[in-house]
Structure formats: structure tokens, C-alpha cells
Amino acid sequence: MIRVLQADPGVEVGLLDTRPDAGKPPGSVAGWDVLAVEAVTGASRPLVEEACALGLPVVVAAGLPPRFAAGQDSTIVGGAASGAGLAGALAMSMLPRSAEPVKARLAWTVAGRPLRAGRAVTFPEPVGSLWAGWGENPLPWPDVACCPAPTDTAWRAVRVDLEFGDAEGDGSLVSGVADEGRFLDAVCFGAAILAAARGAYPGGAGGPGDPGGVFVSLAQDAGMQVARFIAA
């Protein structure tokens, strides 16, 4: 994450430590360009709500709590360091500007015991083939199949299969990412923080994907490799 944020040293990032043994949180978020937090917890929620009230963008590594509301004058990005968030962001960046999504499948790895049945997904190596279950759609698109695939290795991966249509006809793209899990989490969290500081996200609550693809571009600049591939 530090490597990403060093790309813009003028950004004042307030990073809240939500671990049980963390010290006393700051009294206010005033003066920062963006607030970053691992999760919205009981201790961090007042500062997150203050940031939203001040119009300060907030980036959360984990998913947002159920029924968490953010007004249109505030910007809060949830799932910035999650497989679902990265899959959604990658799909948004793949879609040509003049096209409309027709059908998509998002697949991502999660920590857990591998399944013995489900929906088969072939991720980029070294992750390879896994069985996936059914997950929640992180995109405001119809007809999106979401496939979280448990794995007990340190590697994490994302795959996006996208079909789209535009004035020139129909098209399809397949892209994937595979990397060491902690590295990928840090790169994505840092990229979302910097994208928020640059005003890439519209108001309200959403995932790390942005209409201009700034998040994916920043993550790639920091070392995340996106490959297009064809499954056997």
C-alpha cells in the first residue's frame, strides 16, 4: 500500500487502526484528504460518519456493514481489499465506453476449505481450477453470475468473463489476476485510497471500481498484473 501512496506524496491519508489492541483513535478527521479504515466497527464508525458529514471520501478494506447509508454528498468505498471488489472493478474497466454489458461472470477466491462440487472456474496459474459457490453481485448490472471459490493457499485470484454489445456488434473478454494474497490486498487498498483522493468515485456508497478505470490503472502501476486468457 505504501508503494501506491508514494505515487502522490501530497495526499494526506488518515489510516484508522481497528485492531483490538490499537491505541486511542484521533479526535477528528478534519484536515485529511481521505479516510482509510480496515473495517467499519463500533470504534471507527463515529469517525467514518464524521468524514461522510464533512464530504471526506472514505475507503474501507472490508465490506460495508448491512444497511450502512451514505448520502449523495459523501463518498464511501467498501470492499477495497476484497476479491469481490476487485472482480467488480476489473469488469468495469474491461467494458468499452460505448458498450452495454450483456452478461458477466465474476469469480474470486476466498479463504476456506476447497469445495468438492459447484461451478467450475479456471483461474490464472498458479491457482488453476477450483469449484465455486454463489455470491452477492457487487455490480449494478443485470445477469451477473458471482462465484466465490474457497482455497486454503496463500494465493488469491480473480477472473472476469464479460459479454457486451455496442453499435458495432457483440464482443466478449476474459481477464484474470493471480498473486500472493497479502500483496494483492495491499495494492488494491492503496489504489482505492489514491483513486478516492483524486475524486474518481461518484457520491454515495459503492465498490472500488470507478467509471474511468483509475483504480485498476493505479493497481497495475503498483505491480498488479492483469492477464487476458482463454480457458481450456
XYZ file of C-alpha atoms in Angstrom:
232
model
C 0.000 0.000 0.000
C 2.857 2.385 0.819
C 4.228 1.887 -2.690
C 0.936 3.030 -4.202
C 0.531 6.059 -1.953
C 4.090 7.203 -2.636
C 2.893 7.927 -6.177
C 1.176 11.031 -4.792
C 3.021 12.273 -1.679
C 0.753 15.329 -1.462
C -2.219 13.230 -0.313
C -2.940 13.330 3.426
C -4.295 9.890 4.332
C -5.859 9.210 7.705
C -5.498 5.488 8.416
C -7.528 4.191 11.363
C -6.232 1.132 13.215
C -9.219 -1.062 14.142
C -7.293 -3.873 15.862
C -8.380 -4.708 19.429
C -5.022 -3.542 20.829
C -4.976 -0.297 18.834
C -4.346 2.959 20.617
C -6.826 5.750 21.128
C -8.304 6.978 17.831
C -7.870 10.608 16.772
C -10.449 13.122 17.938
C -11.350 14.306 14.443
C -10.743 13.553 10.767
C -10.600 17.232 9.767
C -7.552 18.115 7.671
C -7.190 14.786 5.835
C -7.789 14.239 2.111
C -9.178 10.725 2.546
C -10.011 8.428 5.463
C -8.902 4.777 5.194
C -10.056 2.060 7.581
C -9.853 -1.726 7.606
C -13.484 -2.112 8.698
C -16.374 -0.015 9.979
C -16.541 -1.107 13.611
C -18.010 0.352 16.776
C -14.788 2.260 17.448
C -14.257 3.570 13.917
C -17.881 4.257 12.956
C -18.139 7.738 14.592
C -15.083 8.936 12.645
C -16.377 7.353 9.442
C -19.696 9.146 9.921
C -17.869 12.417 10.642
C -15.867 12.023 7.423
C -19.069 11.437 5.437
C -20.648 14.523 7.005
C -17.588 16.612 6.058
C -17.573 15.305 2.481
C -14.297 13.480 3.058
C -14.022 10.281 0.957
C -13.820 7.070 2.987
C -12.187 3.828 1.821
C -12.896 0.587 3.694
C -10.834 -2.560 3.075
C -13.637 -4.907 4.156
C -17.259 -4.812 3.073
C -19.616 -2.198 4.443
C -21.957 -3.125 7.297
C -25.523 -4.087 6.311
C -27.811 -1.089 5.826
C -24.909 1.361 6.104
C -26.155 4.569 4.481
C -24.068 7.229 2.757
C -25.626 10.396 1.370
C -25.025 11.561 -2.178
C -22.768 14.313 -0.840
C -20.451 11.730 0.710
C -18.316 9.036 -0.895
C -17.576 5.707 0.762
C -15.837 2.809 -0.984
C -16.344 -0.650 0.520
C -14.619 -3.942 -0.249
C -11.459 -2.193 -1.442
C -9.270 -5.165 -0.458
C -11.708 -7.966 -1.278
C -11.903 -10.369 -4.175
C -15.462 -9.346 -4.985
C -14.475 -5.672 -5.085
C -11.529 -6.339 -7.391
C -13.645 -8.530 -9.678
C -16.278 -5.808 -9.994
C -13.649 -3.142 -10.641
C -11.944 -5.272 -13.281
C -15.272 -5.836 -15.064
C -15.960 -2.098 -15.128
C -12.529 -1.365 -16.592
C -12.971 -4.057 -19.278
C -16.261 -2.691 -20.618
C -15.712 -0.415 -23.656
C -17.049 3.091 -23.073
C -19.686 2.856 -25.820
C -20.866 -0.652 -24.878
C -23.523 -2.095 -22.595
C -22.951 -5.242 -20.523
C -24.988 -8.226 -21.704
C -23.754 -11.000 -19.439
C -20.935 -11.368 -16.939
C -19.410 -13.928 -14.618
C -17.265 -12.733 -11.739
C -15.179 -15.296 -9.870
C -12.815 -14.725 -6.965
C -11.049 -16.791 -4.336
C -11.859 -16.653 -0.638
C -10.097 -18.257 2.302
C -11.524 -21.650 3.213
C -11.575 -25.362 2.515
C -11.830 -26.040 -1.236
C -15.233 -27.243 -2.409
C -15.733 -30.673 -3.943
C -18.525 -29.571 -6.260
C -20.154 -26.408 -7.536
C -19.393 -24.214 -10.521
C -16.036 -24.880 -12.178
C -13.739 -21.856 -12.569
C -10.293 -21.834 -14.167
C -8.196 -19.054 -12.631
C -4.776 -17.923 -13.875
C -1.887 -20.083 -12.659
C -0.696 -20.940 -10.091
C -4.244 -21.050 -8.699
C -5.740 -23.073 -11.550
C -9.114 -24.803 -11.404
C -11.424 -24.580 -8.384
C -15.050 -25.244 -7.539
C -17.005 -22.099 -6.715
C -20.248 -21.340 -4.929
C -22.718 -18.460 -5.248
C -22.033 -14.906 -4.076
C -23.556 -11.440 -3.975
C -23.309 -9.238 -7.061
C -21.049 -6.174 -6.442
C -22.135 -4.513 -9.710
C -25.263 -2.543 -10.653
C -25.566 -4.737 -13.776
C -28.200 -7.377 -14.558
C -27.386 -11.004 -15.335
C -24.142 -11.273 -13.367
C -23.110 -14.694 -12.028
C -20.931 -14.340 -8.937
C -18.700 -17.236 -7.947
C -16.618 -17.160 -4.729
C -14.191 -20.100 -4.734
C -12.672 -21.225 -1.403
C -8.966 -22.051 -1.333
C -6.553 -22.840 1.505
C -3.409 -21.459 -0.145
C -1.764 -18.039 0.256
C -2.553 -17.221 -3.363
C -5.594 -15.233 -4.416
C -7.145 -14.880 -7.837
C -9.922 -13.162 -9.752
C -11.458 -13.988 -13.103
C -13.988 -11.975 -15.127
C -15.876 -13.246 -18.184
C -17.699 -10.379 -19.877
C -20.074 -10.246 -22.849
C -21.144 -6.846 -24.177
C -22.842 -5.169 -27.089
C -22.445 -1.845 -28.870
C -23.148 -0.225 -32.228
C -20.527 -2.408 -33.899
C -21.970 -5.689 -32.623
C -21.295 -8.077 -29.770
C -17.986 -8.808 -28.073
C -16.517 -10.829 -25.231
C -13.460 -10.559 -22.995
C -11.863 -12.764 -20.344
C -9.395 -11.308 -17.839
C -7.780 -12.604 -14.686
C -5.436 -11.768 -11.824
C -3.439 -14.105 -9.579
C -0.946 -13.049 -6.914
C 0.101 -13.515 -3.302
C -2.913 -12.615 -1.180
C -1.365 -10.063 1.171
C 0.311 -8.226 -1.689
C -2.908 -8.097 -3.688
C -4.891 -6.831 -0.676
C -2.362 -4.066 -0.018
C -2.131 -2.960 -3.642
C -5.913 -2.805 -4.040
C -6.439 -0.963 -0.746
C -3.777 1.599 -1.643
C -5.111 2.048 -5.180
C -8.637 2.688 -3.890
C -7.340 5.236 -1.358
C -5.447 7.166 -4.016
C -8.342 6.932 -6.511
C -10.696 8.350 -3.864
C -8.277 11.185 -3.099
C -8.222 12.020 -6.816
C -12.014 12.228 -6.967
C -12.503 9.132 -9.119
C -15.644 7.945 -7.306
C -19.154 9.363 -7.523
C -21.122 10.194 -4.395
C -22.769 7.506 -2.323
C -21.604 4.024 -1.342
C -20.005 1.636 -3.813
C -17.115 -0.687 -4.576
C -13.559 0.156 -5.680
C -14.376 0.168 -9.386
C -14.745 3.617 -10.948
C -16.139 4.669 -14.349
C -12.749 5.845 -15.631
C -10.772 2.774 -14.567
C -8.487 4.840 -12.318
C -8.438 2.175 -9.576
C -7.319 -0.641 -11.900
C -4.734 1.604 -13.552
C -3.218 2.573 -10.182
C -3.183 -1.056 -9.033
C -1.381 -2.075 -12.223
C 1.160 0.717 -11.783
C 1.878 -0.738 -8.334
C 2.553 -4.226 -9.698
C -0.809 -5.971 -10.121
C -0.726 -7.877 -13.400
C -3.931 -8.359 -15.380
C -3.874 -11.100 -17.999
C -6.295 -11.953 -20.750
C -6.530 -15.678 -21.192
C -8.578 -18.464 -22.751
C -9.681 -21.367 -20.570
C -9.209 -24.865 -21.876
